[in-house]
mmCIF file of C-alpha atoms in Angstrom:
data_model
loop_
_atom_site.group_PDB
_atom_site.id
_atom_site.type_symbol
_atom_site.label_atom_id
_atom_site.label_comp_id
_atom_site.label_asym_id
_atom_site.label_seq_id
_atom_site.Cartn_x
_atom_site.Cartn_y
_atom_site.Cartn_z
ATOM 1 C CA MET V 198 -44.641 -127.515 123.998
ATOM 2 C CA SER V 199 -47.151 -124.846 124.049
ATOM 3 C CA THR V 200 -49.331 -123.494 126.805
ATOM 4 C CA GLY V 201 -52.745 -125.440 126.291
ATOM 5 C CA GLU V 202 -50.960 -128.257 124.299
ATOM 6 C CA PHE V 203 -50.337 -131.634 126.051
ATOM 7 C CA VAL V 204 -49.099 -135.105 125.636
ATOM 8 C CA VAL V 205 -51.599 -138.004 126.503
ATOM 9 C CA GLU V 206 -49.948 -141.299 127.586
ATOM 10 C CA ASP V 207 -52.054 -144.101 126.116
ATOM 11 C CA VAL V 208 -52.372 -146.677 129.033
ATOM 12 C CA LEU V 209 -55.088 -148.509 127.509
ATOM 13 C CA GLY V 210 -53.096 -150.993 125.509
ATOM 14 C CA VAL V 211 -53.834 -152.664 122.129
ATOM 15 C CA GLU V 212 -56.544 -155.300 122.061
ATOM 16 C CA ASP V 213 -58.969 -156.419 119.402
ATOM 17 C CA THR V 214 -62.295 -154.698 120.505
ATOM 18 C CA ALA V 215 -64.520 -156.376 117.867
ATOM 19 C CA PRO V 216 -65.530 -159.457 119.853
ATOM 20 C CA VAL V 217 -66.643 -157.328 122.916
ATOM 21 C CA VAL V 218 -68.726 -154.581 121.187
ATOM 22 C CA GLY V 219 -71.832 -156.544 121.463
ATOM 23 C CA ALA V 220 -71.476 -157.236 125.192
ATOM 24 C CA MET V 221 -71.126 -153.598 126.449
ATOM 25 C CA GLU V 222 -72.820 -154.438 129.811
ATOM 26 C CA SER V 223 -69.841 -156.720 130.664
ATOM 27 C CA LEU V 224 -67.120 -154.133 129.859
ATOM 28 C CA SER V 225 -65.093 -152.412 132.557
ATOM 29 C CA PRO V 226 -64.588 -148.667 132.230
ATOM 30 C CA ARG V 227 -61.100 -149.030 130.744
ATOM 31 C CA GLU V 228 -62.470 -151.555 128.139
ATOM 32 C CA LEU V 229 -65.127 -149.040 127.253
ATOM 33 C CA LEU V 230 -62.633 -146.404 126.664
ATOM 34 C CA ARG V 231 -60.551 -148.594 124.541
ATOM 35 C CA VAL V 232 -63.684 -149.342 122.253
ATOM 36 C CA ILE V 233 -64.286 -145.507 122.072
ATOM 37 C CA ARG V 234 -60.654 -144.925 121.096
ATOM 38 C CA ASP V 235 -60.530 -147.610 118.588
ATOM 39 C CA ALA V 236 -63.730 -146.533 116.938
ATOM 40 C CA GLY V 237 -62.239 -143.101 116.566
ATOM 41 C CA ILE V 238 -59.125 -144.397 114.981
ATOM 42 C CA ALA V 239 -61.097 -146.433 112.453
ATOM 43 C CA ARG V 240 -63.286 -143.268 111.691
ATOM 44 C CA ALA V 241 -60.126 -141.308 111.058
ATOM 45 C CA ARG V 242 -58.698 -143.866 108.730
ATOM 46 C CA ALA V 243 -62.021 -144.071 106.755
ATOM 47 C CA GLU V 244 -62.099 -140.315 106.467
ATOM 48 C CA ALA V 245 -58.633 -140.277 105.103
ATOM 49 C CA THR V 246 -59.597 -142.837 102.480
ATOM 50 C CA GLN V 247 -62.541 -140.914 101.485
ATOM 51 C CA LEU V 248 -60.616 -137.632 101.096
ATOM 52 C CA ARG V 249 -57.712 -139.246 99.173
ATOM 53 C CA THR V 250 -60.269 -140.781 96.861
ATOM 54 C CA MET V 251 -62.138 -137.459 96.406
ATOM 55 C CA ALA V 252 -58.797 -135.858 95.300
ATOM 56 C CA ARG V 253 -58.154 -138.518 92.757
ATOM 57 C CA PHE V 254 -61.883 -138.358 91.565
ATOM 58 C CA ALA V 255 -61.600 -134.587 91.167
ATOM 59 C CA GLU V 256 -58.227 -134.986 89.241
ATOM 60 C CA LEU V 257 -59.740 -137.496 86.808
ATOM 61 C CA SER V 258 -62.896 -135.501 86.311
ATOM 62 C CA GLY V 259 -61.399 -132.135 85.538
ATOM 63 C CA ASP V 260 -64.787 -130.546 85.938
ATOM 64 C CA ALA V 261 -64.817 -128.846 89.196
ATOM 65 C CA ARG V 262 -68.673 -127.794 89.076
ATOM 66 C CA GLY V 263 -69.535 -131.319 87.902
ATOM 67 C CA VAL V 264 -67.438 -132.998 90.740
ATOM 68 C CA ASP V 265 -69.079 -130.789 93.464
ATOM 69 C CA ALA V 266 -72.533 -131.524 92.159
ATOM 70 C CA GLU V 267 -72.018 -135.252 91.734
ATOM 71 C CA LEU V 268 -70.478 -135.613 95.198
ATOM 72 C CA ALA V 269 -73.250 -133.462 96.724
ATOM 73 C CA LEU V 270 -75.733 -136.040 95.342
ATOM 74 C CA LEU V 271 -73.678 -139.143 96.455
ATOM 75 C CA LEU V 272 -73.185 -137.870 99.912
ATOM 76 C CA SER V 273 -76.531 -136.091 100.423
ATOM 77 C CA THR V 274 -74.992 -132.739 101.331
ATOM 78 C CA THR V 275 -74.913 -129.381 99.617
ATOM 79 C CA GLU V 276 -72.658 -128.373 96.663
ATOM 80 C CA HIS V 277 -71.040 -125.788 98.920
ATOM 81 C CA GLN V 278 -70.031 -128.521 101.583
ATOM 82 C CA ALA V 279 -68.870 -130.786 98.753
ATOM 83 C CA GLN V 280 -66.615 -128.064 97.319
ATOM 84 C CA ARG V 281 -65.121 -127.558 100.721
ATOM 85 C CA GLN V 282 -64.313 -131.244 101.065
ATOM 86 C CA VAL V 283 -62.797 -131.396 97.697
ATOM 87 C CA ALA V 284 -60.600 -128.399 98.448
ATOM 88 C CA MET V 285 -59.573 -129.976 101.720
ATOM 89 C CA ALA V 286 -58.764 -133.226 99.822
ATOM 90 C CA SER V 287 -56.767 -131.341 97.350
ATOM 91 C CA ALA V 288 -54.771 -129.524 99.972
ATOM 92 C CA LEU V 289 -54.073 -132.731 102.006
ATOM 93 C CA THR V 290 -52.852 -134.657 99.060
ATOM 94 C CA THR V 291 -50.639 -131.887 97.679
ATOM 95 C CA ARG V 292 -49.635 -129.401 100.405
ATOM 96 C CA LEU V 293 -50.065 -131.385 103.557
ATOM 97 C CA PRO V 294 -49.173 -135.017 102.881
ATOM 98 C CA ARG V 295 -47.895 -135.671 106.472
ATOM 99 C CA THR V 296 -51.235 -134.409 107.887
ATOM 100 C CA LEU V 297 -53.063 -136.910 105.586
ATOM 101 C CA SER V 298 -50.582 -139.656 106.733
ATOM 102 C CA ALA V 299 -51.526 -138.818 110.395
ATOM 103 C CA MET V 300 -55.164 -139.320 109.407
ATOM 104 C CA GLU V 301 -54.347 -142.692 107.841
ATOM 105 C CA ALA V 302 -52.656 -143.628 110.879
ATOM 106 C CA GLY V 303 -55.673 -142.777 113.052
ATOM 107 C CA VAL V 304 -53.775 -139.994 114.866
ATOM 108 C CA ILE V 305 -56.246 -137.257 113.927
ATOM 109 C CA ASP V 306 -59.566 -137.120 112.397
ATOM 110 C CA ALA V 307 -60.960 -134.931 109.396
ATOM 111 C CA TYR V 308 -62.046 -132.252 111.775
ATOM 112 C CA LYS V 309 -58.688 -131.811 113.279
ATOM 113 C CA ALA V 310 -57.094 -131.929 109.976
ATOM 114 C CA SER V 311 -59.289 -129.212 108.823
ATOM 115 C CA LYS V 312 -57.676 -126.938 111.446
ATOM 116 C CA ILE V 313 -54.410 -127.354 109.701
ATOM 117 C CA VAL V 314 -55.868 -126.897 106.250
ATOM 118 C CA ASP V 315 -57.632 -123.751 107.158
ATOM 119 C CA ALA V 316 -54.700 -122.095 108.990
ATOM 120 C CA THR V 317 -52.221 -122.762 106.157
ATOM 121 C CA ASN V 318 -54.591 -121.629 103.263
ATOM 122 C CA PRO V 319 -52.911 -118.193 103.140
ATOM 123 C CA LEU V 320 -49.291 -119.781 102.775
ATOM 124 C CA SER V 321 -47.426 -120.669 99.598
ATOM 125 C CA ASP V 322 -47.051 -124.324 98.810
ATOM 126 C CA CYS V 323 -43.405 -124.267 100.074
ATOM 127 C CA GLN V 324 -44.472 -122.642 103.398
ATOM 128 C CA ALA V 325 -47.491 -125.116 103.821
ATOM 129 C CA HIS V 326 -45.008 -127.972 103.452
ATOM 130 C CA GLU V 327 -42.832 -126.511 106.134
ATOM 131 C CA VAL V 328 -45.631 -126.284 108.546
ATOM 132 C CA ASP V 329 -46.825 -129.723 107.572
ATOM 133 C CA SER V 330 -43.467 -131.199 108.477
ATOM 134 C CA MET V 331 -43.141 -129.328 111.701
ATOM 135 C CA MET V 332 -46.668 -130.411 112.923
ATOM 136 C CA ALA V 333 -46.132 -134.052 112.046
ATOM 137 C CA GLY V 334 -44.759 -135.105 115.283
ATOM 138 C CA ARG V 335 -47.037 -132.739 117.309
ATOM 139 C CA LEU V 336 -50.503 -133.912 116.596
ATOM 140 C CA ALA V 337 -50.968 -137.009 118.970
ATOM 141 C CA GLY V 338 -53.213 -136.342 122.002
ATOM 142 C CA LYS V 339 -54.157 -132.700 120.906
ATOM 143 C CA ASN V 340 -57.724 -131.442 120.659
ATOM 144 C CA PRO V 341 -58.928 -129.388 117.724
ATOM 145 C CA THR V 342 -58.270 -126.108 119.561
ATOM 146 C CA GLY V 343 -54.763 -127.132 120.516
ATOM 147 C CA ILE V 344 -54.020 -128.038 117.038
ATOM 148 C CA ARG V 345 -55.341 -124.840 115.622
ATOM 149 C CA ARG V 346 -53.295 -122.794 118.004
ATOM 150 C CA ALA V 347 -50.101 -124.714 117.424
ATOM 151 C CA VAL V 348 -50.538 -124.350 113.530
ATOM 152 C CA VAL V 349 -51.357 -120.637 113.943
ATOM 153 C CA ARG V 350 -48.255 -120.082 116.058
ATOM 154 C CA LEU V 351 -46.143 -121.741 113.383
ATOM 155 C CA VAL V 352 -47.742 -119.828 110.544
ATOM 156 C CA ALA V 353 -47.032 -116.487 112.201
ATOM 157 C CA LEU V 354 -43.287 -117.655 112.773
ATOM 158 C CA ILE V 355 -42.816 -118.846 109.200
ATOM 159 C CA ASP V 356 -44.855 -115.960 107.573
ATOM 160 C CA PRO V 357 -44.415 -112.953 109.910
ATOM 161 C CA ASP V 358 -44.902 -110.463 107.097
ATOM 162 C CA GLY V 359 -48.123 -112.164 105.905
ATOM 163 C CA HIS V 360 -49.220 -112.691 109.399
ATOM 164 C CA ALA V 361 -48.909 -109.012 110.128
ATOM 165 C CA ALA V 362 -50.578 -107.942 106.929
ATOM 166 C CA ARG V 363 -53.552 -110.268 107.445
ATOM 167 C CA ALA V 364 -53.991 -108.879 111.038
ATOM 168 C CA ALA V 365 -53.971 -105.343 109.758
ATOM 169 C CA LYS V 366 -56.652 -106.213 107.132
ATOM 170 C CA ARG V 367 -58.842 -107.987 109.639
ATOM 171 C CA ARG V 368 -58.769 -105.128 112.051
ATOM 172 C CA ALA V 369 -59.674 -102.748 109.202
ATOM 173 C CA GLU V 370 -62.812 -104.990 108.634
ATOM 174 C CA ARG V 371 -64.108 -104.805 112.270
ATOM 175 C CA ASN V 372 -67.891 -104.642 112.558
ATOM 176 C CA VAL V 373 -71.006 -105.233 114.528
ATOM 177 C CA GLN V 374 -73.905 -107.539 113.221
ATOM 178 C CA LEU V 375 -77.313 -108.015 114.753
ATOM 179 C CA VAL V 376 -78.706 -111.601 113.912
ATOM 180 C CA HIS V 377 -82.333 -112.151 114.747
ATOM 181 C CA GLN V 378 -83.035 -115.691 116.190
ATOM 182 C CA ASP V 379 -86.208 -117.388 117.087
ATOM 183 C CA ASP V 380 -88.271 -117.311 120.420
ATOM 184 C CA GLY V 381 -87.498 -113.619 121.147
ATOM 185 C CA ILE V 382 -83.806 -113.684 121.161
ATOM 186 C CA ALA V 383 -81.213 -112.006 118.914
ATOM 187 C CA THR V 384 -77.416 -112.358 118.721
ATOM 188 C CA LEU V 385 -75.187 -109.288 118.810
ATOM 189 C CA ALA V 386 -71.825 -110.096 117.280
ATOM 190 C CA ALA V 387 -68.723 -107.757 117.045
ATOM 191 C CA ASP V 388 -65.419 -108.366 115.208
ATOM 192 C CA LEU V 389 -63.010 -106.367 117.300
ATOM 193 C CA PRO V 390 -59.214 -105.863 117.648
ATOM 194 C CA VAL V 391 -58.302 -108.771 120.019
ATOM 195 C CA GLU V 392 -57.014 -106.446 122.813
ATOM 196 C CA VAL V 393 -60.330 -104.584 122.779
ATOM 197 C CA ALA V 394 -62.407 -107.709 122.703
ATOM 198 C CA SER V 395 -60.326 -109.189 125.595
ATOM 199 C CA ALA V 396 -60.565 -106.154 127.721
ATOM 200 C CA ILE V 397 -64.350 -105.929 127.286
ATOM 201 C CA TYR V 398 -64.753 -109.584 128.169
ATOM 202 C CA SER V 399 -62.523 -109.301 131.118
ATOM 203 C CA ARG V 400 -64.395 -106.350 132.464
ATOM 204 C CA VAL V 401 -67.802 -107.938 131.887
ATOM 205 C CA ASP V 402 -66.662 -111.070 133.495
ATOM 206 C CA ARG V 403 -65.103 -109.425 136.562
ATOM 207 C CA ILE V 404 -68.338 -107.426 137.168
ATOM 208 C CA ALA V 405 -70.527 -110.486 136.752
ATOM 209 C CA ARG V 406 -68.444 -112.372 139.320
ATOM 210 C CA THR V 407 -68.800 -109.620 141.888
ATOM 211 C CA LEU V 408 -72.753 -109.973 141.589
ATOM 212 C CA ARG V 409 -72.828 -113.581 142.416
ATOM 213 C CA GLY V 410 -74.097 -114.462 145.739
ATOM 214 C CA LYS V 411 -76.604 -116.668 147.618
ATOM 215 C CA ASP V 412 -79.558 -114.268 146.865
ATOM 216 C CA GLU V 413 -78.580 -114.149 143.126
ATOM 217 C CA ALA V 414 -80.647 -116.350 141.109
ATOM 218 C CA ARG V 415 -79.037 -115.658 137.633
ATOM 219 C CA THR V 416 -76.405 -117.845 136.388
ATOM 220 C CA LEU V 417 -72.839 -116.506 135.559
ATOM 221 C CA GLU V 418 -73.671 -116.580 131.836
ATOM 222 C CA GLN V 419 -76.812 -114.604 132.363
ATOM 223 C CA LEU V 420 -74.968 -112.157 134.580
ATOM 224 C CA ARG V 421 -72.304 -111.625 131.835
ATOM 225 C CA ALA V 422 -75.157 -110.979 129.291
ATOM 226 C CA ASP V 423 -76.962 -108.564 131.569
ATOM 227 C CA VAL V 424 -73.745 -106.591 132.654
ATOM 228 C CA LEU V 425 -72.746 -106.197 128.840
ATOM 229 C CA ALA V 426 -76.272 -104.877 128.076
ATOM 230 C CA GLU V 427 -76.127 -102.372 130.997
ATOM 231 C CA LEU V 428 -72.743 -101.213 130.062
ATOM 232 C CA CYS V 429 -73.780 -100.629 126.329
ATOM 233 C CA LEU V 430 -76.852 -98.948 127.336
ATOM 234 C CA GLY V 431 -75.121 -96.736 129.877
ATOM 235 C CA LEU V 432 -77.201 -98.154 132.756
ATOM 236 C CA ARG V 433 -74.040 -98.931 134.762
ATOM 237 C CA ASP V 434 -71.468 -96.672 136.240
ATOM 238 C CA ALA V 435 -68.025 -96.924 134.612
ATOM 239 C CA GLU V 436 -65.756 -99.574 136.074
ATOM 240 C CA PRO V 437 -61.872 -99.552 136.211
ATOM 241 C CA ARG V 438 -60.436 -100.699 132.961
ATOM 242 C CA ALA V 439 -59.557 -104.323 132.481
ATOM 243 C CA GLU V 440 -55.891 -105.491 132.045
ATOM 244 C CA VAL V 441 -54.716 -107.125 128.740
ATOM 245 C CA PHE V 442 -51.704 -109.389 129.187
ATOM 246 C CA VAL V 443 -49.271 -109.358 126.077
ATOM 247 C CA HIS V 444 -46.173 -111.486 126.266
ATOM 248 C CA VAL V 445 -43.501 -110.175 123.946
ATOM 249 C CA ALA V 446 -39.657 -110.582 123.905
ATOM 250 C CA ALA V 447 -37.467 -107.767 124.605
ATOM 251 C CA THR V 448 -35.843 -107.944 121.188
ATOM 252 C CA THR V 449 -39.210 -107.787 119.496
ATOM 253 C CA LEU V 450 -40.240 -104.852 121.647
ATOM 254 C CA ALA V 451 -37.049 -103.052 120.801
ATOM 255 C CA GLY V 452 -37.460 -103.606 116.953
ATOM 256 C CA VAL V 453 -34.576 -105.965 116.622
ATOM 257 C CA ASP V 454 -36.850 -108.681 115.172
ATOM 258 C CA ASP V 455 -40.369 -109.099 114.171
ATOM 259 C CA ASP V 456 -41.184 -112.313 115.930
ATOM 260 C CA PRO V 457 -44.802 -112.785 116.874
ATOM 261 C CA ALA V 458 -45.716 -111.776 120.451
ATOM 262 C CA GLU V 459 -48.744 -113.608 122.278
ATOM 263 C CA LEU V 460 -51.879 -112.331 123.958
ATOM 264 C CA ALA V 461 -52.925 -114.683 126.781
ATOM 265 C CA GLY V 462 -56.039 -116.622 125.888
ATOM 266 C CA HIS V 463 -55.805 -115.751 122.176
ATOM 267 C CA GLY V 464 -52.488 -116.806 120.681
ATOM 268 C CA PRO V 465 -49.919 -115.031 118.420
ATOM 269 C CA VAL V 466 -50.190 -111.413 117.402
ATOM 270 C CA PRO V 467 -47.897 -109.712 115.115
ATOM 271 C CA ALA V 468 -44.849 -107.687 116.312
ATOM 272 C CA TRP V 469 -46.209 -104.282 115.153
ATOM 273 C CA LEU V 470 -49.422 -104.828 117.249
ATOM 274 C CA ALA V 471 -47.288 -105.856 120.316
ATOM 275 C CA ARG V 472 -45.293 -102.658 119.997
ATOM 276 C CA HIS V 473 -48.357 -100.615 119.401
ATOM 277 C CA LEU V 474 -49.890 -102.055 122.680
ATOM 278 C CA ALA V 475 -46.765 -101.484 124.550
ATOM 279 C CA ALA V 476 -46.627 -97.703 123.537
ATOM 280 C CA HIS V 477 -50.365 -97.172 124.025
ATOM 281 C CA PRO V 478 -51.207 -95.407 127.254
ATOM 282 C CA ASP V 479 -54.282 -97.468 128.017
ATOM 283 C CA SER V 480 -52.582 -100.889 127.651
ATOM 284 C CA VAL V 481 -50.896 -102.941 130.433
ATOM 285 C CA LEU V 482 -47.728 -104.794 129.302
ATOM 286 C CA ARG V 483 -46.107 -107.087 131.819
ATOM 287 C CA LYS V 484 -42.338 -107.766 131.333
ATOM 288 C CA VAL V 485 -41.472 -111.539 131.317
ATOM 289 C CA VAL V 486 -38.102 -112.521 132.723
ATOM 290 C CA THR V 487 -37.268 -115.901 131.133
ATOM 291 C CA ASP V 488 -34.397 -118.376 131.754
ATOM 292 C CA PRO V 489 -31.643 -117.682 129.087
ATOM 293 C CA VAL V 490 -31.340 -121.347 128.314
ATOM 294 C CA ASN V 491 -34.897 -122.775 128.130
ATOM 295 C CA GLY V 492 -36.949 -119.716 127.850
ATOM 296 C CA THR V 493 -39.157 -120.438 130.920
ATOM 297 C CA VAL V 494 -40.073 -118.042 133.631
ATOM 298 C CA ARG V 495 -37.646 -118.139 136.635
ATOM 299 C CA ASP V 496 -38.829 -119.551 139.914
ATOM 300 C CA VAL V 497 -39.292 -117.823 143.076
ATOM 301 C CA GLY V 498 -40.687 -119.394 146.268
ATOM 302 C CA ARG V 499 -42.389 -118.323 149.505
ATOM 303 C CA THR V 500 -43.821 -120.296 152.285
ATOM 304 C CA ARG V 501 -47.267 -118.828 153.161
ATOM 305 C CA TYR V 502 -50.652 -119.985 151.985
ATOM 306 C CA ARG V 503 -51.723 -117.069 149.959
ATOM 307 C CA PRO V 504 -49.112 -116.068 147.191
ATOM 308 C CA PRO V 505 -47.737 -112.577 147.555
ATOM 309 C CA ALA V 506 -48.401 -110.265 144.579
ATOM 310 C CA ALA V 507 -45.044 -110.824 143.013
ATOM 311 C CA LEU V 508 -45.243 -114.607 143.101
ATOM 312 C CA ASP V 509 -48.959 -114.581 142.046
ATOM 313 C CA GLU V 510 -48.002 -112.435 138.907
ATOM 314 C CA LEU V 511 -44.991 -114.725 138.110
ATOM 315 C CA VAL V 512 -47.164 -117.869 138.115
ATOM 316 C CA ARG V 513 -49.839 -116.337 136.003
ATOM 317 C CA VAL V 514 -47.232 -114.886 133.541
ATOM 318 C CA ARG V 515 -45.469 -118.309 133.324
ATOM 319 C CA ASP V 516 -48.661 -120.301 132.807
ATOM 320 C CA ARG V 517 -50.489 -117.684 130.598
ATOM 321 C CA GLU V 518 -53.558 -119.885 130.517
ATOM 322 C CA CYS V 519 -55.343 -122.502 132.621
ATOM 323 C CA ARG V 520 -53.000 -125.488 132.731
ATOM 324 C CA ALA V 521 -55.856 -128.080 132.440
ATOM 325 C CA PRO V 522 -55.218 -129.955 129.136
ATOM 326 C CA GLY V 523 -57.086 -128.338 126.263
ATOM 327 C CA CYS V 524 -58.308 -125.342 128.257
ATOM 328 C CA HIS V 525 -57.317 -121.749 127.160
ATOM 329 C CA ARG V 526 -58.918 -119.425 129.749
ATOM 330 C CA PRO V 527 -56.471 -116.760 130.460
ATOM 331 C CA ALA V 528 -54.489 -117.256 133.675
ATOM 332 C CA HIS V 529 -55.358 -113.810 135.005
ATOM 333 C CA GLN V 530 -59.009 -114.859 135.132
ATOM 334 C CA ALA V 531 -58.259 -118.271 136.780
ATOM 335 C CA ASP V 532 -57.446 -119.328 140.342
ATOM 336 C CA LEU V 533 -53.993 -120.222 141.589
ATOM 337 C CA ASP V 534 -53.949 -123.774 143.067
ATOM 338 C CA HIS V 535 -51.490 -125.567 145.256
ATOM 339 C CA VAL V 536 -50.709 -128.759 143.306
ATOM 340 C CA GLU V 537 -49.715 -130.481 146.420
ATOM 341 C CA GLU V 538 -52.357 -129.193 148.911
ATOM 342 C CA TRP V 539 -51.203 -126.831 151.543
ATOM 343 C CA SER V 540 -52.730 -128.856 154.234
ATOM 344 C CA ALA V 541 -50.648 -131.789 153.038
ATOM 345 C CA GLY V 542 -47.354 -129.821 153.320
ATOM 346 C CA GLY V 543 -47.319 -128.292 149.711
ATOM 347 C CA ALA V 544 -45.356 -125.053 149.506
ATOM 348 C CA THR V 545 -46.509 -121.685 148.312
ATOM 349 C CA ALA V 546 -43.879 -121.609 145.609
ATOM 350 C CA ALA V 547 -43.870 -121.392 141.847
ATOM 351 C CA ARG V 548 -43.102 -125.002 141.430
ATOM 352 C CA ASN V 549 -46.167 -125.989 143.366
ATOM 353 C CA LEU V 550 -48.573 -123.408 142.118
ATOM 354 C CA THR V 551 -50.530 -123.661 138.840
ATOM 355 C CA ALA V 552 -53.347 -121.604 137.157
ATOM 356 C CA LEU V 553 -56.511 -123.456 136.920
ATOM 357 C CA CYS V 554 -59.872 -122.001 135.810
ATOM 358 C CA ARG V 555 -62.673 -122.454 138.409
ATOM 359 C CA LYS V 556 -64.189 -125.361 136.430
ATOM 360 C CA HIS V 557 -60.888 -127.367 136.333
ATOM 361 C CA HIS V 558 -59.914 -126.202 139.816
ATOM 362 C CA ARG V 559 -63.099 -127.872 141.107
ATOM 363 C CA LEU V 560 -62.461 -131.057 138.852
ATOM 364 C CA LYS V 561 -59.015 -131.454 140.448
ATOM 365 C CA ASP V 562 -60.647 -132.118 143.753
ATOM 366 C CA GLN V 563 -62.968 -134.786 142.456
ATOM 367 C CA PRO V 564 -62.221 -138.476 143.507
ATOM 368 C CA GLY V 565 -59.782 -140.158 141.315
ATOM 369 C CA TRP V 566 -58.236 -137.052 139.757
ATOM 370 C CA ARG V 567 -54.489 -136.418 140.577
ATOM 371 C CA TYR V 568 -52.225 -133.496 139.702
ATOM 372 C CA ASP V 569 -48.374 -133.622 140.129
ATOM 373 C CA ALA V 570 -45.965 -130.971 139.329
ATOM 374 C CA ASP V 571 -42.084 -130.729 139.146
ATOM 375 C CA ALA V 572 -39.587 -127.935 139.673
ATOM 376 C CA VAL V 573 -39.582 -126.714 135.993
ATOM 377 C CA GLY V 574 -43.441 -126.374 135.879
ATOM 378 C CA THR V 575 -44.241 -129.598 134.391
ATOM 379 C CA LEU V 576 -47.926 -130.593 135.278
ATOM 380 C CA THR V 577 -49.092 -134.138 134.987
ATOM 381 C CA VAL V 578 -52.822 -134.851 135.183
ATOM 382 C CA THR V 579 -53.974 -138.379 135.923
ATOM 383 C CA THR V 580 -57.731 -139.276 135.291
ATOM 384 C CA PRO V 581 -59.717 -141.730 137.362
ATOM 385 C CA THR V 582 -59.087 -144.471 134.725
ATOM 386 C CA GLY V 583 -55.387 -143.911 134.590
ATOM 387 C CA ILE V 584 -54.925 -141.737 131.544
ATOM 388 C CA ARG V 585 -52.033 -139.325 132.060
ATOM 389 C CA CYS V 586 -51.796 -135.940 130.259
ATOM 390 C CA ILE V 587 -48.480 -133.960 130.647
ATOM 391 C CA THR V 588 -48.316 -130.235 130.140
ATOM 392 C CA ARG V 589 -45.468 -127.699 130.249
ATOM 393 C CA PRO V 590 -45.494 -123.893 130.243
ATOM 394 C CA GLU V 591 -44.425 -122.690 126.801
ATOM 395 C CA PRO V 592 -41.412 -120.544 126.335
ATOM 396 C CA LEU V 593 -42.106 -117.423 124.428
ATOM 397 C CA ARG V 594 -39.856 -118.627 121.658
ATOM 398 C CA GLU V 595 -39.173 -122.117 120.466
ATOM 399 C CA ALA V 596 -35.417 -122.564 119.715
ATOM 400 C CA SER V 597 -36.064 -125.606 117.513
ATOM 401 C CA LEU V 598 -37.998 -123.519 114.967
ATOM 402 C CA PRO V 599 -36.251 -122.218 111.917
ATOM 403 C CA ALA V 600 -35.873 -118.602 111.285
ATOM 404 C CA PRO V 601 -38.740 -117.084 109.384
ATOM 405 C CA PHE V 602 -38.485 -116.586 105.654
#
């Protein structure tokens, strides 16, 4: 199970919601959640039917331009959007049949399925089938970002050479764009190598947070924007460089294999990039010591409130990202929180510490939310209505995956 991926235990039960839809005022919070869930399942099934029918319609027609034009009129959309839907329908019915089956079962909707379609577009039919089969049992309870990240990780493992080539091509296409908006605002967008963009954001975020205080009226987002502008315009003194955390297996670093590494907050990066970052004098590479059996980071424990530097780093390396289900903020930009409160007897040990971004750290303290951890780093989050989400820190490698081909 990957960092940021999670399992949701459905505690709502199965019940016919149709009779109660017209009486919302009389429903309990749990019954309202059941209606919301069942409506989502029905929508996913309807979208699956629409996509399967689109594929059949396109097959019978044989005229791609005519199909796009006719569907655009039927659905009151653009021909470009109709073309994308037909392409997605074709991919699901030919290359990704188990993903389509998951839609028909109401497990995922079309938007989540599109994350699998887009990520597997560069693969051969055989490789796409492989990803489709491997993702089949890993879709329930994941949000779109979690699905995309899981698929991208599998694509990188199954097609490491293609992943490396695509990364090199995208880095060669780096650029900066200025897009003028309305109301006196413009968007400055830069496509940069991931380690560069991550370091820039980390520096901007760190400076912005130091400026917050009771006399500061600007929001954190405004502070980040102002700091970035000042740095670009040379109006701010140089700050210490920001760290970039790359997690790479020793065998990959030594050139024994070309398995993808992982950059915290981003996801898989090709082996050549990991080795480049490790050799670059301006990068920061943290060695990760993992258990030889299950691949997780080994535990160390201490008994004071504030974690010492070694324990702090171990937990952040282990978690890599905020452990709240669906959140991917890097752990080195998050808080370390005692799962069992220190004041209630909780130990300052790896088994009782978890990385939570400030937003989810505060959510944990709200009434009705409960967080529980075990000795191997499994974190269980229980919501006020009783929904349970189970997350585990991800090993750098998944032993169950086949060797890349």
